[in-house]
PDB file of C-alpha atoms in Angstrom:
ATOM      1  CA  MET A   1     257.244 138.222 183.063  1.00 54.00           C
ATOM      2  CA  LYS A   2     260.830 137.215 183.946  1.00 71.00           C
ATOM      3  CA  LYS A   3     261.091 135.859 186.867  1.00 76.00           C
ATOM      4  CA  TYR A   4     264.609 138.203 187.778  1.00 81.00           C
ATOM      5  CA  LEU A   5     262.615 141.228 187.243  1.00 81.00           C
ATOM      6  CA  PRO A   6     260.797 141.568 190.574  1.00 83.00           C
ATOM      7  CA  LYS A   7     264.082 140.917 192.588  1.00 88.00           C
ATOM      8  CA  LEU A   8     265.941 143.570 190.541  1.00 90.00           C
ATOM      9  CA  VAL A   9     263.009 145.909 191.290  1.00 87.00           C
ATOM     10  CA  GLN A  10     263.389 145.078 195.091  1.00 91.00           C
ATOM     11  CA  CYS A  11     266.839 145.260 195.066  1.00 93.00           C
ATOM     12  CA  ILE A  12     267.082 148.712 193.350  1.00 93.00           C
ATOM     13  CA  LEU A  13     263.926 150.056 195.642  1.00 93.00           C
ATOM     14  CA  ILE A  14     266.447 148.922 198.513  1.00 95.00           C
ATOM     15  CA  ILE A  15     269.731 150.227 197.439  1.00 96.00           C
ATOM     16  CA  MET A  16     267.812 153.710 196.979  1.00 94.00           C
ATOM     17  CA  LEU A  17     266.070 153.629 200.264  1.00 94.00           C
ATOM     18  CA  LEU A  18     269.622 152.754 202.000  1.00 96.00           C
ATOM     19  CA  SER A  19     271.107 155.623 199.616  1.00 96.00           C
ATOM     20  CA  GLY A  20     268.457 158.108 200.906  1.00 94.00           C
ATOM     21  CA  VAL A  21     269.003 156.922 204.353  1.00 95.00           C
ATOM     22  CA  ALA A  22     272.800 157.789 203.992  1.00 96.00           C
ATOM     23  CA  MET A  23     272.200 161.204 202.695  1.00 95.00           C
ATOM     24  CA  CYS A  24     270.244 162.095 205.846  1.00 94.00           C
ATOM     25  CA  VAL A  25     272.531 160.844 208.004  1.00 95.00           C
ATOM     26  CA  PHE A  26     276.052 161.800 206.034  1.00 95.00           C
ATOM     27  CA  TRP A  27     275.451 164.771 203.887  1.00 94.00           C
ATOM     28  CA  MET A  28     272.311 166.561 205.470  1.00 94.00           C
ATOM     29  CA  PRO A  29     274.060 167.817 208.262  1.00 95.00           C
ATOM     30  CA  SER A  30     277.038 169.024 206.444  1.00 95.00           C
ATOM     31  CA  ALA A  31     274.541 171.006 204.210  1.00 93.00           C
ATOM     32  CA  ILE A  32     272.782 172.293 207.048  1.00 94.00           C
ATOM     33  CA  SER A  33     276.195 173.471 208.462  1.00 93.00           C
ATOM     34  CA  TYR A  34     277.361 174.830 205.326  1.00 93.00           C
ATOM     35  CA  LEU A  35     274.043 176.719 204.665  1.00 92.00           C
ATOM     36  CA  GLU A  36     274.201 178.126 208.021  1.00 92.00           C
ATOM     37  CA  ASP A  37     277.848 179.506 207.526  1.00 91.00           C
ATOM     38  CA  SER A  38     277.235 181.117 203.664  1.00 90.00           C
ATOM     39  CA  CYS A  39     274.302 182.732 204.558  1.00 88.00           C
ATOM     40  CA  ASP A  40     274.024 185.039 207.714  1.00 90.00           C
ATOM     41  CA  ALA A  41     269.998 184.934 207.354  1.00 90.00           C
ATOM     42  CA  LEU A  42     270.233 181.260 207.943  1.00 90.00           C
ATOM     43  CA  ALA A  43     272.961 181.252 210.606  1.00 90.00           C
ATOM     44  CA  GLY A  44     271.523 179.788 214.204  1.00 89.00           C
ATOM     45  CA  ASN A  45     268.574 178.401 212.317  1.00 88.00           C
ATOM     46  CA  THR A  46     269.331 174.662 212.371  1.00 91.00           C
ATOM     47  CA  GLU A  47     266.068 173.675 213.717  1.00 93.00           C
ATOM     48  CA  LEU A  48     264.485 175.479 210.998  1.00 92.00           C
ATOM     49  CA  LEU A  49     266.515 173.942 208.371  1.00 92.00           C
ATOM     50  CA  TYR A  50     266.614 170.377 209.549  1.00 94.00           C
ATOM     51  CA  LEU A  51     262.333 170.835 209.465  1.00 94.00           C
ATOM     52  CA  GLY A  52     262.513 171.972 206.389  1.00 91.00           C
ATOM     53  CA  PHE A  53     264.831 169.155 204.862  1.00 93.00           C
ATOM     54  CA  LEU A  54     262.729 166.723 206.764  1.00 93.00           C
ATOM     55  CA  VAL A  55     259.181 168.302 205.542  1.00 93.00           C
ATOM     56  CA  VAL A  56     260.855 167.398 201.823  1.00 93.00           C
ATOM     57  CA  ILE A  57     262.649 164.049 202.828  1.00 94.00           C
ATOM     58  CA  ILE A  58     259.592 162.177 204.547  1.00 95.00           C
ATOM     59  CA  PRO A  59     257.077 162.065 201.398  1.00 95.00           C
ATOM     60  CA  LEU A  60     260.183 160.524 199.346  1.00 92.00           C
ATOM     61  CA  PHE A  61     260.497 157.707 201.959  1.00 94.00           C
ATOM     62  CA  ALA A  62     256.963 156.948 201.474  1.00 94.00           C
ATOM     63  CA  ILE A  63     257.074 157.018 197.750  1.00 94.00           C
ATOM     64  CA  PHE A  64     260.190 154.211 197.900  1.00 90.00           C
ATOM     65  CA  PHE A  65     257.726 152.152 200.417  1.00 91.00           C
ATOM     66  CA  MET A  66     254.753 152.663 198.098  1.00 92.00           C
ATOM     67  CA  ALA A  67     256.692 151.906 195.156  1.00 91.00           C
ATOM     68  CA  PHE A  68     257.354 148.213 196.581  1.00 90.00           C
ATOM     69  CA  ALA A  69     253.596 147.297 195.721  1.00 87.00           C
ATOM     70  CA  PHE A  70     255.101 147.100 192.143  1.00 84.00           C
ATOM     71  CA  VAL A  71     256.986 143.819 192.894  1.00 84.00           C
ATOM     72  CA  PRO A  72     253.950 142.075 193.345  1.00 85.00           C
ATOM     73  CA  ALA A  73     252.496 142.995 189.950  1.00 81.00           C
ATOM     74  CA  PHE A  74     255.555 142.039 188.403  1.00 77.00           C
ATOM     75  CA  THR A  75     255.430 138.541 189.790  1.00 78.00           C
ATOM     76  CA  ARG A  76     251.652 138.216 189.251  1.00 80.00           C
ATOM     77  CA  ASP A  77     252.211 139.764 185.533  1.00 74.00           C
ATOM     78  CA  SER A  78     249.700 142.594 186.448  1.00 77.00           C
ATOM     79  CA  ILE A  79     251.584 145.473 185.973  1.00 82.00           C
ATOM     80  CA  PHE A  80     248.894 146.833 182.885  1.00 85.00           C
ATOM     81  CA  ASP A  81     246.404 147.138 185.727  1.00 87.00           C
ATOM     82  CA  LYS A  82     244.317 150.272 187.104  1.00 90.00           C
ATOM     83  CA  LYS A  83     245.475 149.341 190.281  1.00 91.00           C
ATOM     84  CA  THR A  84     248.772 150.016 189.506  1.00 91.00           C
ATOM     85  CA  ALA A  85     247.920 153.023 187.200  1.00 93.00           C
ATOM     86  CA  ALA A  86     246.420 154.587 190.151  1.00 94.00           C
ATOM     87  CA  LEU A  87     249.473 153.942 191.949  1.00 94.00           C
ATOM     88  CA  ILE A  88     251.706 155.651 189.476  1.00 95.00           C
ATOM     89  CA  LYS A  89     249.398 159.036 189.468  1.00 97.00           C
ATOM     90  CA  LYS A  90     249.278 158.686 193.488  1.00 97.00           C
ATOM     91  CA  ILE A  91     253.301 158.782 193.412  1.00 96.00           C
ATOM     92  CA  ALA A  92     253.402 161.360 190.905  1.00 97.00           C
ATOM     93  CA  VAL A  93     250.861 163.603 192.655  1.00 97.00           C
ATOM     94  CA  ILE A  94     253.262 163.146 196.016  1.00 97.00           C
ATOM     95  CA  ILE A  95     256.442 163.695 193.653  1.00 97.00           C
ATOM     96  CA  LEU A  96     255.232 166.839 192.257  1.00 97.00           C
ATOM     97  CA  CYS A  97     253.790 168.832 195.609  1.00 97.00           C
ATOM     98  CA  ASP A  98     257.479 167.612 196.986  1.00 97.00           C
ATOM     99  CA  CYS A  99     259.076 169.323 194.500  1.00 97.00           C
ATOM    100  CA  LEU A 100     257.004 172.203 194.484  1.00 97.00           C
ATOM    101  CA  LEU A 101     257.580 172.706 198.158  1.00 96.00           C
ATOM    102  CA  PHE A 102     261.344 171.921 197.771  1.00 96.00           C
ATOM    103  CA  GLY A 103     261.792 174.490 195.050  1.00 96.00           C
ATOM    104  CA  VAL A 104     259.566 177.310 197.300  1.00 96.00           C
ATOM    105  CA  LEU A 105     261.942 176.243 199.955  1.00 95.00           C
ATOM    106  CA  SER A 106     264.864 176.482 198.053  1.00 95.00           C
ATOM    107  CA  GLY A 107     263.545 180.075 196.316  1.00 95.00           C
ATOM    108  CA  CYS A 108     263.278 181.063 199.851  1.00 94.00           C
ATOM    109  CA  ILE A 109     266.982 180.291 200.633  1.00 94.00           C
ATOM    110  CA  PHE A 110     267.975 181.727 197.474  1.00 95.00           C
ATOM    111  CA  VAL A 111     266.671 185.225 198.287  1.00 95.00           C
ATOM    112  CA  LEU A 112     268.040 185.177 201.812  1.00 93.00           C
ATOM    113  CA  GLY A 113     271.190 185.325 200.154  1.00 91.00           C
ATOM    114  CA  GLU A 114     272.689 181.333 199.687  1.00 92.00           C
ATOM    115  CA  LYS A 115     273.576 181.146 195.884  1.00 91.00           C
ATOM    116  CA  VAL A 116     275.468 178.162 195.858  1.00 90.00           C
ATOM    117  CA  LEU A 117     273.354 174.971 196.787  1.00 91.00           C
ATOM    118  CA  SER A 118     269.903 176.778 196.362  1.00 93.00           C
ATOM    119  CA  LEU A 119     270.317 176.906 192.682  1.00 95.00           C
ATOM    120  CA  LEU A 120     271.291 173.124 192.628  1.00 95.00           C
ATOM    121  CA  PHE A 121     268.317 172.483 194.873  1.00 95.00           C
ATOM    122  CA  ILE A 122     265.972 174.518 192.583  1.00 96.00           C
ATOM    123  CA  PHE A 123     267.600 172.272 189.366  1.00 97.00           C
ATOM    124  CA  VAL A 124     267.066 169.528 191.474  1.00 96.00           C
ATOM    125  CA  ALA A 125     263.102 170.282 192.293  1.00 97.00           C
ATOM    126  CA  MET A 126     262.758 170.921 188.523  1.00 98.00           C
ATOM    127  CA  ILE A 127     263.872 167.651 187.584  1.00 97.00           C
ATOM    128  CA  GLY A 128     261.511 166.193 190.249  1.00 96.00           C
ATOM    129  CA  ILE A 129     258.548 167.696 188.685  1.00 98.00           C
ATOM    130  CA  THR A 130     259.690 166.835 185.239  1.00 98.00           C
ATOM    131  CA  VAL A 131     259.621 163.060 186.935  1.00 97.00           C
ATOM    132  CA  SER A 132     256.065 163.879 187.961  1.00 98.00           C
ATOM    133  CA  ALA A 133     254.956 164.993 184.735  1.00 98.00           C
ATOM    134  CA  MET A 134     256.480 161.762 182.867  1.00 98.00           C
ATOM    135  CA  LEU A 135     254.841 159.704 185.695  1.00 97.00           C
ATOM    136  CA  PHE A 136     251.522 161.298 184.996  1.00 97.00           C
ATOM    137  CA  ILE A 137     251.745 160.413 181.583  1.00 97.00           C
ATOM    138  CA  LEU A 138     252.844 156.916 182.362  1.00 96.00           C
ATOM    139  CA  ALA A 139     250.095 156.437 184.964  1.00 95.00           C
ATOM    140  CA  ASP A 140     247.751 157.284 181.929  1.00 96.00           C
ATOM    141  CA  HIS A 141     249.307 154.856 179.257  1.00 95.00           C
ATOM    142  CA  VAL A 142     249.207 152.029 182.275  1.00 93.00           C
ATOM    143  CA  ASN A 143     245.340 152.871 182.486  1.00 93.00           C
ATOM    144  CA  GLN A 144     244.583 152.780 178.527  1.00 93.00           C
ATOM    145  CA  ALA A 145     246.635 149.532 178.579  1.00 91.00           C
ATOM    146  CA  SER A 146     244.581 148.037 181.314  1.00 88.00           C
ATOM    147  CA  GLU A 147     241.556 149.156 179.516  1.00 88.00           C
ATOM    148  CA  LEU A 148     242.349 147.224 176.216  1.00 88.00           C
ATOM    149  CA  LYS A 149     243.545 144.296 178.173  1.00 83.00           C
ATOM    150  CA  GLU A 150     240.163 144.020 179.650  1.00 79.00           C
ATOM    151  CA  GLU A 151     238.677 144.264 176.409  1.00 80.00           C
ATOM    152  CA  VAL A 152     241.196 141.809 174.672  1.00 79.00           C
ATOM    153  CA  GLU A 153     240.391 139.372 177.782  1.00 75.00           C
ATOM    154  CA  GLY A 154     236.372 140.259 177.637  1.00 72.00           C
ATOM    155  CA  THR A 155     236.544 139.038 173.920  1.00 68.00           C
ATOM    156  CA  LEU A 156     238.187 135.814 174.398  1.00 58.00           C
TER     157      LEU A 156
END
C-alpha cells in the first residue's frame, strides 16, 4: 500500500474530529439559541435541546475514534480483512441508528413549529442513512474480498 495513505487517512480523521469539536463549541449553542427563539414550544428548553444534540453527537465521535483502526490496516496492507469488514458494519449500524434518532428528533422539532433548521436536519439525517446503506454494501464487498483473498492464499 502507498506509504502516504495511512498518514492521509489519519490526517483526515483528525481534521474531521477537530471540525466536530468546533461545531459543538461554536455552532451548537447558536443553533440551540435559534431554535428557542424561532419556536415558542422550544423556548426555555435549553437543557433538553443540548441533551438531544449530545445524544446524536456522541455516537459520531465514537465513529471517528473507531475509524482510527483503519490506519494500521492500511499500514499492514490488510484492509481486505474480515475484521475490517466487521468494523465497517459496526460503523454502519451506529450511523443508521444515530441518523434515525436524529431524523425523529428533527421531525419532532418540525412538528413543534420550527420550519427552517428542522428540515435541514431531516435532510442531513437522510444523507446519513444513505451513507449507512453504502457502508453496509462496502462491508459486504470487503468481506467477500477477504474470502477471495483467503482462497487465493490457500491455493498458493
